[in-house]
CSV table of N, CA and C in Angstrom, one decimal:
chain,number,residue,atom,x,y,z
A,818,UNK,N,16.5,-40.8,93.4
A,818,UNK,CA,16.4,-40.0,94.5
A,818,UNK,C,15.0,-39.4,94.7
A,819,UNK,N,14.5,-39.4,95.9
A,819,UNK,CA,13.1,-38.9,96.1
A,819,UNK,C,13.1,-37.4,96.2
A,820,UNK,N,11.9,-36.8,96.1
A,820,UNK,CA,11.8,-35.4,96.3
A,820,UNK,C,12.3,-35.0,97.8
A,821,UNK,N,11.9,-35.9,98.7
A,821,UNK,CA,12.3,-35.7,100.1
A,821,UNK,C,13.8,-35.6,100.2
A,822,UNK,N,14.6,-36.5,99.6
A,822,UNK,CA,16.0,-36.5,99.6
A,822,UNK,C,16.6,-35.2,98.9
A,823,UNK,N,16.0,-34.9,97.8
A,823,UNK,CA,16.4,-33.7,97.0
A,823,UNK,C,16.3,-32.4,97.8
A,824,UNK,N,15.3,-32.4,98.7
A,824,UNK,CA,15.1,-31.2,99.5
A,824,UNK,C,16.0,-31.1,100.8
A,825,UNK,N,16.9,-32.1,100.9
A,825,UNK,CA,17.8,-32.2,102.1
A,825,UNK,C,17.3,-33.1,103.2
A,826,UNK,N,16.4,-34.0,102.9
A,826,UNK,CA,16.0,-34.9,103.9
A,826,UNK,C,15.1,-34.3,104.9
A,827,UNK,N,15.1,-34.9,106.1
A,827,UNK,CA,14.3,-34.4,107.2
A,827,UNK,C,14.6,-32.9,107.6
A,828,UNK,N,15.9,-32.6,107.6
A,828,UNK,CA,16.3,-31.2,108.0
A,828,UNK,C,15.7,-30.2,107.0
A,829,UNK,N,15.8,-30.5,105.7
A,829,UNK,CA,15.4,-29.6,104.7
A,829,UNK,C,13.9,-29.4,104.7
A,830,UNK,N,13.1,-30.5,104.9
A,830,UNK,CA,11.7,-30.5,104.9
A,830,UNK,C,11.2,-29.7,106.2
A,831,UNK,N,11.9,-30.0,107.3
A,831,UNK,CA,11.5,-29.4,108.5
A,831,UNK,C,11.7,-27.9,108.4
A,832,UNK,N,12.8,-27.5,107.8
A,832,UNK,CA,13.1,-26.0,107.6
A,832,UNK,C,12.0,-25.3,106.8
A,833,UNK,N,11.7,-26.0,105.7
A,833,UNK,CA,10.6,-25.4,104.8
A,833,UNK,C,9.3,-25.3,105.5
A,834,UNK,N,8.9,-26.3,106.2
A,834,UNK,CA,7.6,-26.3,106.8
A,834,UNK,C,7.5,-25.5,108.1
A,835,UNK,N,8.7,-25.3,108.8
A,835,UNK,CA,8.7,-24.4,109.9
A,835,UNK,C,8.4,-23.0,109.4
A,836,UNK,N,9.1,-22.6,108.3
A,836,UNK,CA,8.8,-21.3,107.7
A,836,UNK,C,7.3,-21.2,107.3
A,837,UNK,N,6.8,-22.2,106.7
A,837,UNK,CA,5.4,-22.2,106.2
A,837,UNK,C,4.4,-22.0,107.3
A,838,UNK,N,4.5,-22.8,108.3
A,838,UNK,CA,3.6,-22.8,109.4
A,838,UNK,C,3.7,-21.4,110.1
A,839,UNK,N,4.9,-20.9,110.4
A,839,UNK,CA,5.0,-19.6,111.0
A,839,UNK,C,4.5,-18.5,110.1
A,840,UNK,N,4.6,-18.6,108.8
A,840,UNK,CA,4.1,-17.6,107.9
A,840,UNK,C,2.6,-17.6,107.9
A,841,UNK,N,2.0,-18.8,107.9
A,841,UNK,CA,0.5,-18.9,107.9
A,841,UNK,C,0.0,-18.3,109.2
A,842,UNK,N,0.6,-18.6,110.3
A,842,UNK,CA,0.2,-18.1,111.6
A,842,UNK,C,0.2,-16.6,111.7
A,843,UNK,N,1.2,-16.0,111.0
A,843,UNK,CA,1.3,-14.6,111.1
A,843,UNK,C,0.6,-13.8,109.9
A,844,UNK,N,0.0,-14.6,109.0
A,844,UNK,CA,-0.6,-14.0,107.9
A,844,UNK,C,-1.9,-13.2,108.3
A,845,UNK,N,-2.0,-12.0,107.6
A,845,UNK,CA,-3.1,-11.1,108.0
A,845,UNK,C,-4.5,-11.6,107.5
A,846,UNK,N,-4.5,-12.5,106.6
A,846,UNK,CA,-5.7,-13.1,106.1
A,846,UNK,C,-6.2,-14.4,106.8
A,847,UNK,N,-5.2,-15.3,107.0
A,847,UNK,CA,-5.6,-16.6,107.5
A,847,UNK,C,-5.0,-16.8,108.9
A,848,UNK,N,-4.2,-15.9,109.4
A,848,UNK,CA,-3.5,-16.1,110.7
A,848,UNK,C,-4.5,-16.4,111.9
A,849,UNK,N,-5.7,-15.8,111.8
A,849,UNK,CA,-6.7,-15.9,112.9
A,849,UNK,C,-7.1,-17.4,113.0
A,850,UNK,N,-7.0,-18.2,112.0
A,850,UNK,CA,-7.4,-19.6,112.1
A,850,UNK,C,-6.5,-20.4,113.0
A,851,UNK,N,-5.3,-19.8,113.3
A,851,UNK,CA,-4.3,-20.5,114.1
A,851,UNK,C,-4.3,-20.0,115.5
A,852,UNK,N,-5.1,-19.0,115.8
A,852,UNK,CA,-5.1,-18.5,117.2
A,852,UNK,C,-5.5,-19.5,118.2
A,853,UNK,N,-4.8,-19.7,119.3
A,853,UNK,CA,-5.1,-20.6,120.3
A,853,UNK,C,-4.8,-22.1,119.9
A,854,UNK,N,-4.2,-22.3,118.8
A,854,UNK,CA,-3.9,-23.7,118.4
A,854,UNK,C,-2.4,-24.0,118.6
A,855,UNK,N,-2.2,-25.2,118.8
A,855,UNK,CA,-0.8,-25.7,119.2
A,855,UNK,C,0.1,-25.7,117.9
A,856,UNK,N,1.0,-24.7,117.9
A,856,UNK,CA,1.8,-24.6,116.7
A,856,UNK,C,2.7,-25.8,116.5
A,857,UNK,N,3.2,-26.4,117.5
A,857,UNK,CA,4.1,-27.6,117.3
A,857,UNK,C,3.3,-28.8,116.8
A,858,UNK,N,2.1,-28.9,117.2
A,858,UNK,CA,1.3,-30.0,116.7
A,858,UNK,C,1.0,-29.8,115.2
A,859,UNK,N,0.6,-28.6,114.9
A,859,UNK,CA,0.3,-28.3,113.5
A,859,UNK,C,1.6,-28.5,112.6
A,860,UNK,N,2.7,-28.1,113.1
A,860,UNK,CA,4.0,-28.3,112.4
A,860,UNK,C,4.3,-29.8,112.2
A,861,UNK,N,4.1,-30.5,113.3
A,861,UNK,CA,4.3,-32.0,113.2
A,861,UNK,C,3.5,-32.6,112.1
A,862,UNK,N,2.2,-32.3,112.1
A,862,UNK,CA,1.3,-32.9,111.1
A,862,UNK,C,1.6,-32.4,109.7
A,863,UNK,N,2.0,-31.1,109.5
A,863,UNK,CA,2.4,-30.6,108.2
A,863,UNK,C,3.6,-31.4,107.7
A,864,UNK,N,4.6,-31.6,108.6
A,864,UNK,CA,5.8,-32.3,108.3
A,864,UNK,C,5.4,-33.7,107.9
A,865,UNK,N,4.6,-34.4,108.6
A,865,UNK,CA,4.2,-35.8,108.3
A,865,UNK,C,3.5,-35.9,107.0
A,866,UNK,N,2.6,-35.0,106.7
A,866,UNK,CA,1.8,-35.0,105.5
A,866,UNK,C,2.7,-34.7,104.3
A,867,UNK,N,3.6,-33.7,104.4
A,867,UNK,CA,4.5,-33.4,103.3
A,867,UNK,C,5.5,-34.6,103.1
A,868,UNK,N,6.1,-35.1,104.2
A,868,UNK,CA,7.1,-36.1,104.1
A,868,UNK,C,6.5,-37.3,103.3
A,869,UNK,N,5.2,-37.7,103.6
A,869,UNK,CA,4.6,-38.8,103.0
A,869,UNK,C,4.5,-38.6,101.5
A,870,UNK,N,4.1,-37.5,101.0
A,870,UNK,CA,3.9,-37.3,99.6
A,870,UNK,C,5.2,-36.9,98.9
A,871,UNK,N,6.3,-36.6,99.6
A,871,UNK,CA,7.6,-36.3,99.0
A,871,UNK,C,8.5,-37.5,99.0
A,872,UNK,N,8.0,-38.6,99.5
A,872,UNK,CA,8.8,-39.9,99.5
A,872,UNK,C,9.6,-40.1,100.7
A,873,UNK,N,9.3,-39.4,101.8
A,873,UNK,CA,10.1,-39.5,103.0
A,873,UNK,C,9.6,-40.6,103.9
A,874,UNK,N,10.3,-40.8,105.0
A,874,UNK,CA,10.0,-42.0,105.9
A,874,UNK,C,8.8,-41.8,106.8
A,875,UNK,N,8.3,-40.6,107.0
A,875,UNK,CA,7.2,-40.4,107.9
A,875,UNK,C,5.8,-40.5,107.2
A,876,UNK,N,4.9,-41.0,107.9
A,876,UNK,CA,3.5,-41.0,107.4
A,876,UNK,C,2.7,-40.1,108.3
A,877,UNK,N,1.5,-39.7,107.8
A,877,UNK,CA,0.6,-38.8,108.5
A,877,UNK,C,-0.1,-39.6,109.6
A,878,UNK,N,0.0,-39.1,110.8
A,878,UNK,CA,-0.6,-39.8,112.0
A,878,UNK,C,-1.8,-39.1,112.6
A,879,UNK,N,-2.1,-38.0,112.0
A,879,UNK,CA,-3.2,-37.2,112.6
A,879,UNK,C,-4.6,-37.7,112.2
A,880,UNK,N,-5.6,-37.0,112.7
A,880,UNK,CA,-7.0,-37.4,112.4
A,880,UNK,C,-7.2,-37.0,110.9
A,881,UNK,N,-8.3,-37.5,110.4
A,881,UNK,CA,-8.6,-37.2,109.0
A,881,UNK,C,-8.7,-35.7,108.8
A,882,UNK,N,-8.2,-35.3,107.6
A,882,UNK,CA,-8.1,-33.8,107.4
A,882,UNK,C,-9.5,-33.2,107.4
A,883,UNK,N,-10.5,-33.9,106.9
A,883,UNK,CA,-11.8,-33.4,106.9
A,883,UNK,C,-12.3,-33.2,108.3
A,884,UNK,N,-12.1,-34.1,109.1
A,884,UNK,CA,-12.6,-34.0,110.5
A,884,UNK,C,-11.9,-32.9,111.3
A,885,UNK,N,-10.6,-32.7,111.0
A,885,UNK,CA,-9.8,-31.6,111.7
A,885,UNK,C,-10.3,-30.3,111.3
A,886,UNK,N,-10.5,-30.1,110.0
A,886,UNK,CA,-10.8,-28.8,109.4
A,886,UNK,C,-12.3,-28.4,109.4
A,887,UNK,N,-13.2,-29.3,109.5
A,887,UNK,CA,-14.6,-29.0,109.4
A,887,UNK,C,-15.1,-28.0,110.4
A,888,UNK,N,-14.7,-28.1,111.7
A,888,UNK,CA,-15.1,-27.0,112.6
A,888,UNK,C,-14.6,-25.6,112.3
A,889,UNK,N,-13.6,-25.5,111.6
A,889,UNK,CA,-13.0,-24.2,111.3
A,889,UNK,C,-13.7,-23.5,110.2
A,890,UNK,N,-14.5,-24.2,109.4
A,890,UNK,CA,-15.3,-23.6,108.3
A,890,UNK,C,-14.4,-22.7,107.4
A,891,UNK,N,-13.4,-23.3,106.9
A,891,UNK,CA,-12.4,-22.6,106.0
A,891,UNK,C,-13.1,-22.4,104.7
A,892,UNK,N,-13.0,-21.1,104.2
A,892,UNK,CA,-13.6,-20.8,102.9
A,892,UNK,C,-12.6,-21.0,101.8
A,893,UNK,N,-13.0,-21.2,100.6
A,893,UNK,CA,-12.1,-21.5,99.5
A,893,UNK,C,-11.1,-20.4,99.3
A,894,UNK,N,-11.4,-19.2,99.5
A,894,UNK,CA,-10.4,-18.1,99.4
A,894,UNK,C,-9.4,-18.2,100.4
A,895,UNK,N,-9.8,-18.6,101.6
A,895,UNK,CA,-8.8,-18.8,102.7
A,895,UNK,C,-7.9,-20.0,102.4
A,896,UNK,N,-8.4,-21.0,101.8
A,896,UNK,CA,-7.6,-22.2,101.4
A,896,UNK,C,-6.6,-21.7,100.3
A,897,UNK,N,-7.1,-20.9,99.4
A,897,UNK,CA,-6.3,-20.4,98.3
A,897,UNK,C,-5.2,-19.5,98.8
A,898,UNK,N,-5.5,-18.8,99.9
A,898,UNK,CA,-4.4,-17.9,100.5
A,898,UNK,C,-3.3,-18.8,101.1
A,899,UNK,N,-3.7,-20.0,101.7
A,899,UNK,CA,-2.8,-20.9,102.2
A,899,UNK,C,-1.9,-21.4,101.1
A,900,UNK,N,-2.5,-21.7,99.9
A,900,UNK,CA,-1.7,-22.1,98.8
A,900,UNK,C,-0.7,-21.0,98.3
A,901,UNK,N,-1.2,-19.8,98.3
A,901,UNK,CA,-0.3,-18.7,97.9
A,901,UNK,C,0.9,-18.6,98.9
A,902,UNK,N,0.6,-18.7,100.2
A,902,UNK,CA,1.7,-18.7,101.2
A,902,UNK,C,2.7,-19.9,100.9
A,903,UNK,N,2.1,-21.1,100.6
A,903,UNK,CA,3.0,-22.2,100.4
A,903,UNK,C,3.9,-22.0,99.2
A,904,UNK,N,3.3,-21.5,98.1
A,904,UNK,CA,4.1,-21.2,96.9
A,904,UNK,C,5.2,-20.2,97.1
A,905,UNK,N,4.9,-19.2,97.9
A,905,UNK,CA,5.9,-18.2,98.2
A,905,UNK,C,7.1,-18.8,99.1
A,906,UNK,N,6.7,-19.6,100.1
A,906,UNK,CA,7.7,-20.2,100.9
A,906,UNK,C,8.6,-21.2,100.1
A,907,UNK,N,7.9,-22.0,99.2
A,907,UNK,CA,8.7,-23.0,98.4
A,907,UNK,C,9.7,-22.2,97.5
A,908,UNK,N,9.2,-21.1,97.0
A,908,UNK,CA,10.1,-20.3,96.1
A,908,UNK,C,11.3,-19.7,96.9
A,909,UNK,N,11.0,-19.2,98.1
A,909,UNK,CA,12.0,-18.6,99.0
A,909,UNK,C,13.1,-19.7,99.4
A,910,UNK,N,12.6,-20.9,99.5
A,910,UNK,CA,13.5,-22.0,99.9
A,910,UNK,C,14.2,-22.7,98.7
A,911,UNK,N,14.0,-22.1,97.5
A,911,UNK,CA,14.6,-22.6,96.3
A,911,UNK,C,14.3,-24.0,96.0
A,912,UNK,N,13.0,-24.4,96.2
A,912,UNK,CA,12.5,-25.7,95.9
A,912,UNK,C,12.5,-25.8,94.4
A,913,UNK,N,13.1,-26.9,93.8
A,913,UNK,CA,13.1,-27.0,92.4
A,913,UNK,C,11.6,-27.0,91.8
A,914,UNK,N,11.5,-26.5,90.6
A,914,UNK,CA,10.2,-26.3,90.0
A,914,UNK,C,9.4,-27.6,89.9
A,915,UNK,N,10.0,-28.7,89.6
A,915,UNK,CA,9.3,-30.0,89.4
A,915,UNK,C,8.7,-30.4,90.8
A,916,UNK,N,9.5,-30.3,91.8
A,916,UNK,CA,9.0,-30.7,93.2
A,916,UNK,C,7.9,-29.7,93.6
A,917,UNK,N,8.1,-28.4,93.3
A,917,UNK,CA,7.1,-27.4,93.7
A,917,UNK,C,5.8,-27.8,93.0
A,918,UNK,N,5.8,-28.1,91.7
A,918,UNK,CA,4.6,-28.4,91.0
A,918,UNK,C,3.9,-29.6,91.6
A,919,UNK,N,4.6,-30.6,91.9
A,919,UNK,CA,4.0,-31.8,92.5
A,919,UNK,C,3.4,-31.5,93.9
A,920,UNK,N,4.2,-30.7,94.7
A,920,UNK,CA,3.7,-30.4,96.1
A,920,UNK,C,2.4,-29.5,96.0
A,921,UNK,N,2.4,-28.5,95.1
A,921,UNK,CA,1.3,-27.7,95.0
A,921,UNK,C,0.1,-28.5,94.5
A,922,UNK,N,0.3,-29.4,93.5
A,922,UNK,CA,-0.8,-30.2,93.0
A,922,UNK,C,-1.4,-31.1,94.1
A,923,UNK,N,-0.5,-31.7,94.9
A,923,UNK,CA,-0.9,-32.5,96.0
A,923,UNK,C,-1.8,-31.7,97.0
A,924,UNK,N,-1.3,-30.6,97.4
A,924,UNK,CA,-2.1,-29.8,98.4
A,924,UNK,C,-3.3,-29.2,97.8
A,925,UNK,N,-3.3,-28.8,96.5
A,925,UNK,CA,-4.5,-28.2,95.9
A,925,UNK,C,-5.6,-29.3,95.8
A,926,UNK,N,-5.2,-30.5,95.6
A,926,UNK,CA,-6.2,-31.6,95.6
A,926,UNK,C,-7.0,-31.8,96.9
A,927,UNK,N,-6.5,-31.2,97.9
A,927,UNK,CA,-7.1,-31.3,99.3
A,927,UNK,C,-8.2,-30.2,99.5
A,928,UNK,N,-8.3,-29.3,98.6
A,928,UNK,CA,-9.2,-28.2,98.8
A,928,UNK,C,-10.6,-28.6,99.2
A,929,UNK,N,-11.2,-29.6,98.5
A,929,UNK,CA,-12.6,-30.0,98.8
A,929,UNK,C,-12.7,-30.7,100.1
A,930,UNK,N,-11.6,-31.2,100.6
A,930,UNK,CA,-11.6,-31.9,101.9
A,930,UNK,C,-11.5,-31.0,103.1
A,931,UNK,N,-10.7,-29.9,102.8
A,931,UNK,CA,-10.3,-29.0,103.9
A,931,UNK,C,-11.2,-27.8,104.0
A,932,UNK,N,-11.8,-27.3,102.9
A,932,UNK,CA,-12.5,-26.1,102.9
A,932,UNK,C,-14.0,-26.3,102.5
A,933,UNK,N,-14.8,-25.3,102.9
A,933,UNK,CA,-16.2,-25.2,102.5
A,933,UNK,C,-16.3,-24.8,101.0
A,934,UNK,N,-17.3,-25.2,100.4
A,934,UNK,CA,-17.5,-24.8,98.9
A,934,UNK,C,-18.1,-23.4,98.8
A,935,UNK,N,-17.5,-22.5,99.6
A,935,UNK,CA,-18.0,-21.1,99.6
A,935,UNK,C,-16.8,-20.2,99.3
A,936,UNK,N,-17.1,-19.2,98.5
A,936,UNK,CA,-16.0,-18.2,98.3
A,936,UNK,C,-16.0,-17.1,99.3
A,937,UNK,N,-15.0,-16.4,99.4
A,937,UNK,CA,-14.8,-15.3,100.4
A,937,UNK,C,-15.3,-14.0,99.8
A,938,UNK,N,-16.3,-14.0,99.0
A,938,UNK,CA,-16.7,-12.7,98.4
A,938,UNK,C,-18.2,-12.6,98.7
A,939,UNK,N,-18.8,-11.4,98.7
A,939,UNK,CA,-20.2,-11.3,98.9
A,939,UNK,C,-20.9,-11.8,97.6
A,940,UNK,N,-22.1,-12.2,97.8
A,940,UNK,CA,-22.9,-12.7,96.6
A,940,UNK,C,-23.0,-11.5,95.6
A,941,UNK,N,-23.2,-11.8,94.3
A,941,UNK,CA,-23.3,-10.7,93.3
A,941,UNK,C,-24.6,-9.9,93.6
A,942,UNK,N,-24.4,-8.6,93.4
A,942,UNK,CA,-25.6,-7.7,93.7
A,942,UNK,C,-26.7,-8.0,92.7
A,943,UNK,N,-27.9,-7.8,93.2
A,943,UNK,CA,-29.1,-8.0,92.4
A,943,UNK,C,-29.6,-6.6,91.8
A,944,UNK,N,-30.0,-6.6,90.6
A,944,UNK,CA,-30.5,-5.3,90.1
A,944,UNK,C,-31.8,-5.0,90.9
A,945,UNK,N,-32.0,-3.8,91.2
A,945,UNK,CA,-33.2,-3.3,92.0
A,945,UNK,C,-34.4,-3.2,91.0
A,946,UNK,N,-35.5,-3.6,91.5
A,946,UNK,CA,-36.7,-3.5,90.7
A,946,UNK,C,-37.2,-2.0,90.8
A,947,UNK,N,-37.4,-1.4,89.8
A,947,UNK,CA,-37.9,0.0,89.8
A,947,UNK,C,-39.2,0.1,89.2
């Protein structure tokens, strides 16, 4: 049995990802990245991407992830916030630990493709010359 089937097939995956996309859109840290963007299109591509790595019947049909995300200039901290939201949603939907670990590992591996190699923190302060 595939991870996709264990999650309840298309209906189960759709339910999880609907929660996930809506949660990201409403998030106080990363929600602004979704302003003015087509929620249903984002959801469709999230479902396709997840279905593909979970063993489902759908494959990803969108543009390359790097091309889509480059203009957004997503910082590493913002990507990591996405991952925190994903983990919370997977936990809330009672996704089994083994599936969650594989899903998180898959999405974490996309960090360098989706985000800029810059943290969301100011540079370290420099000692003043006296």
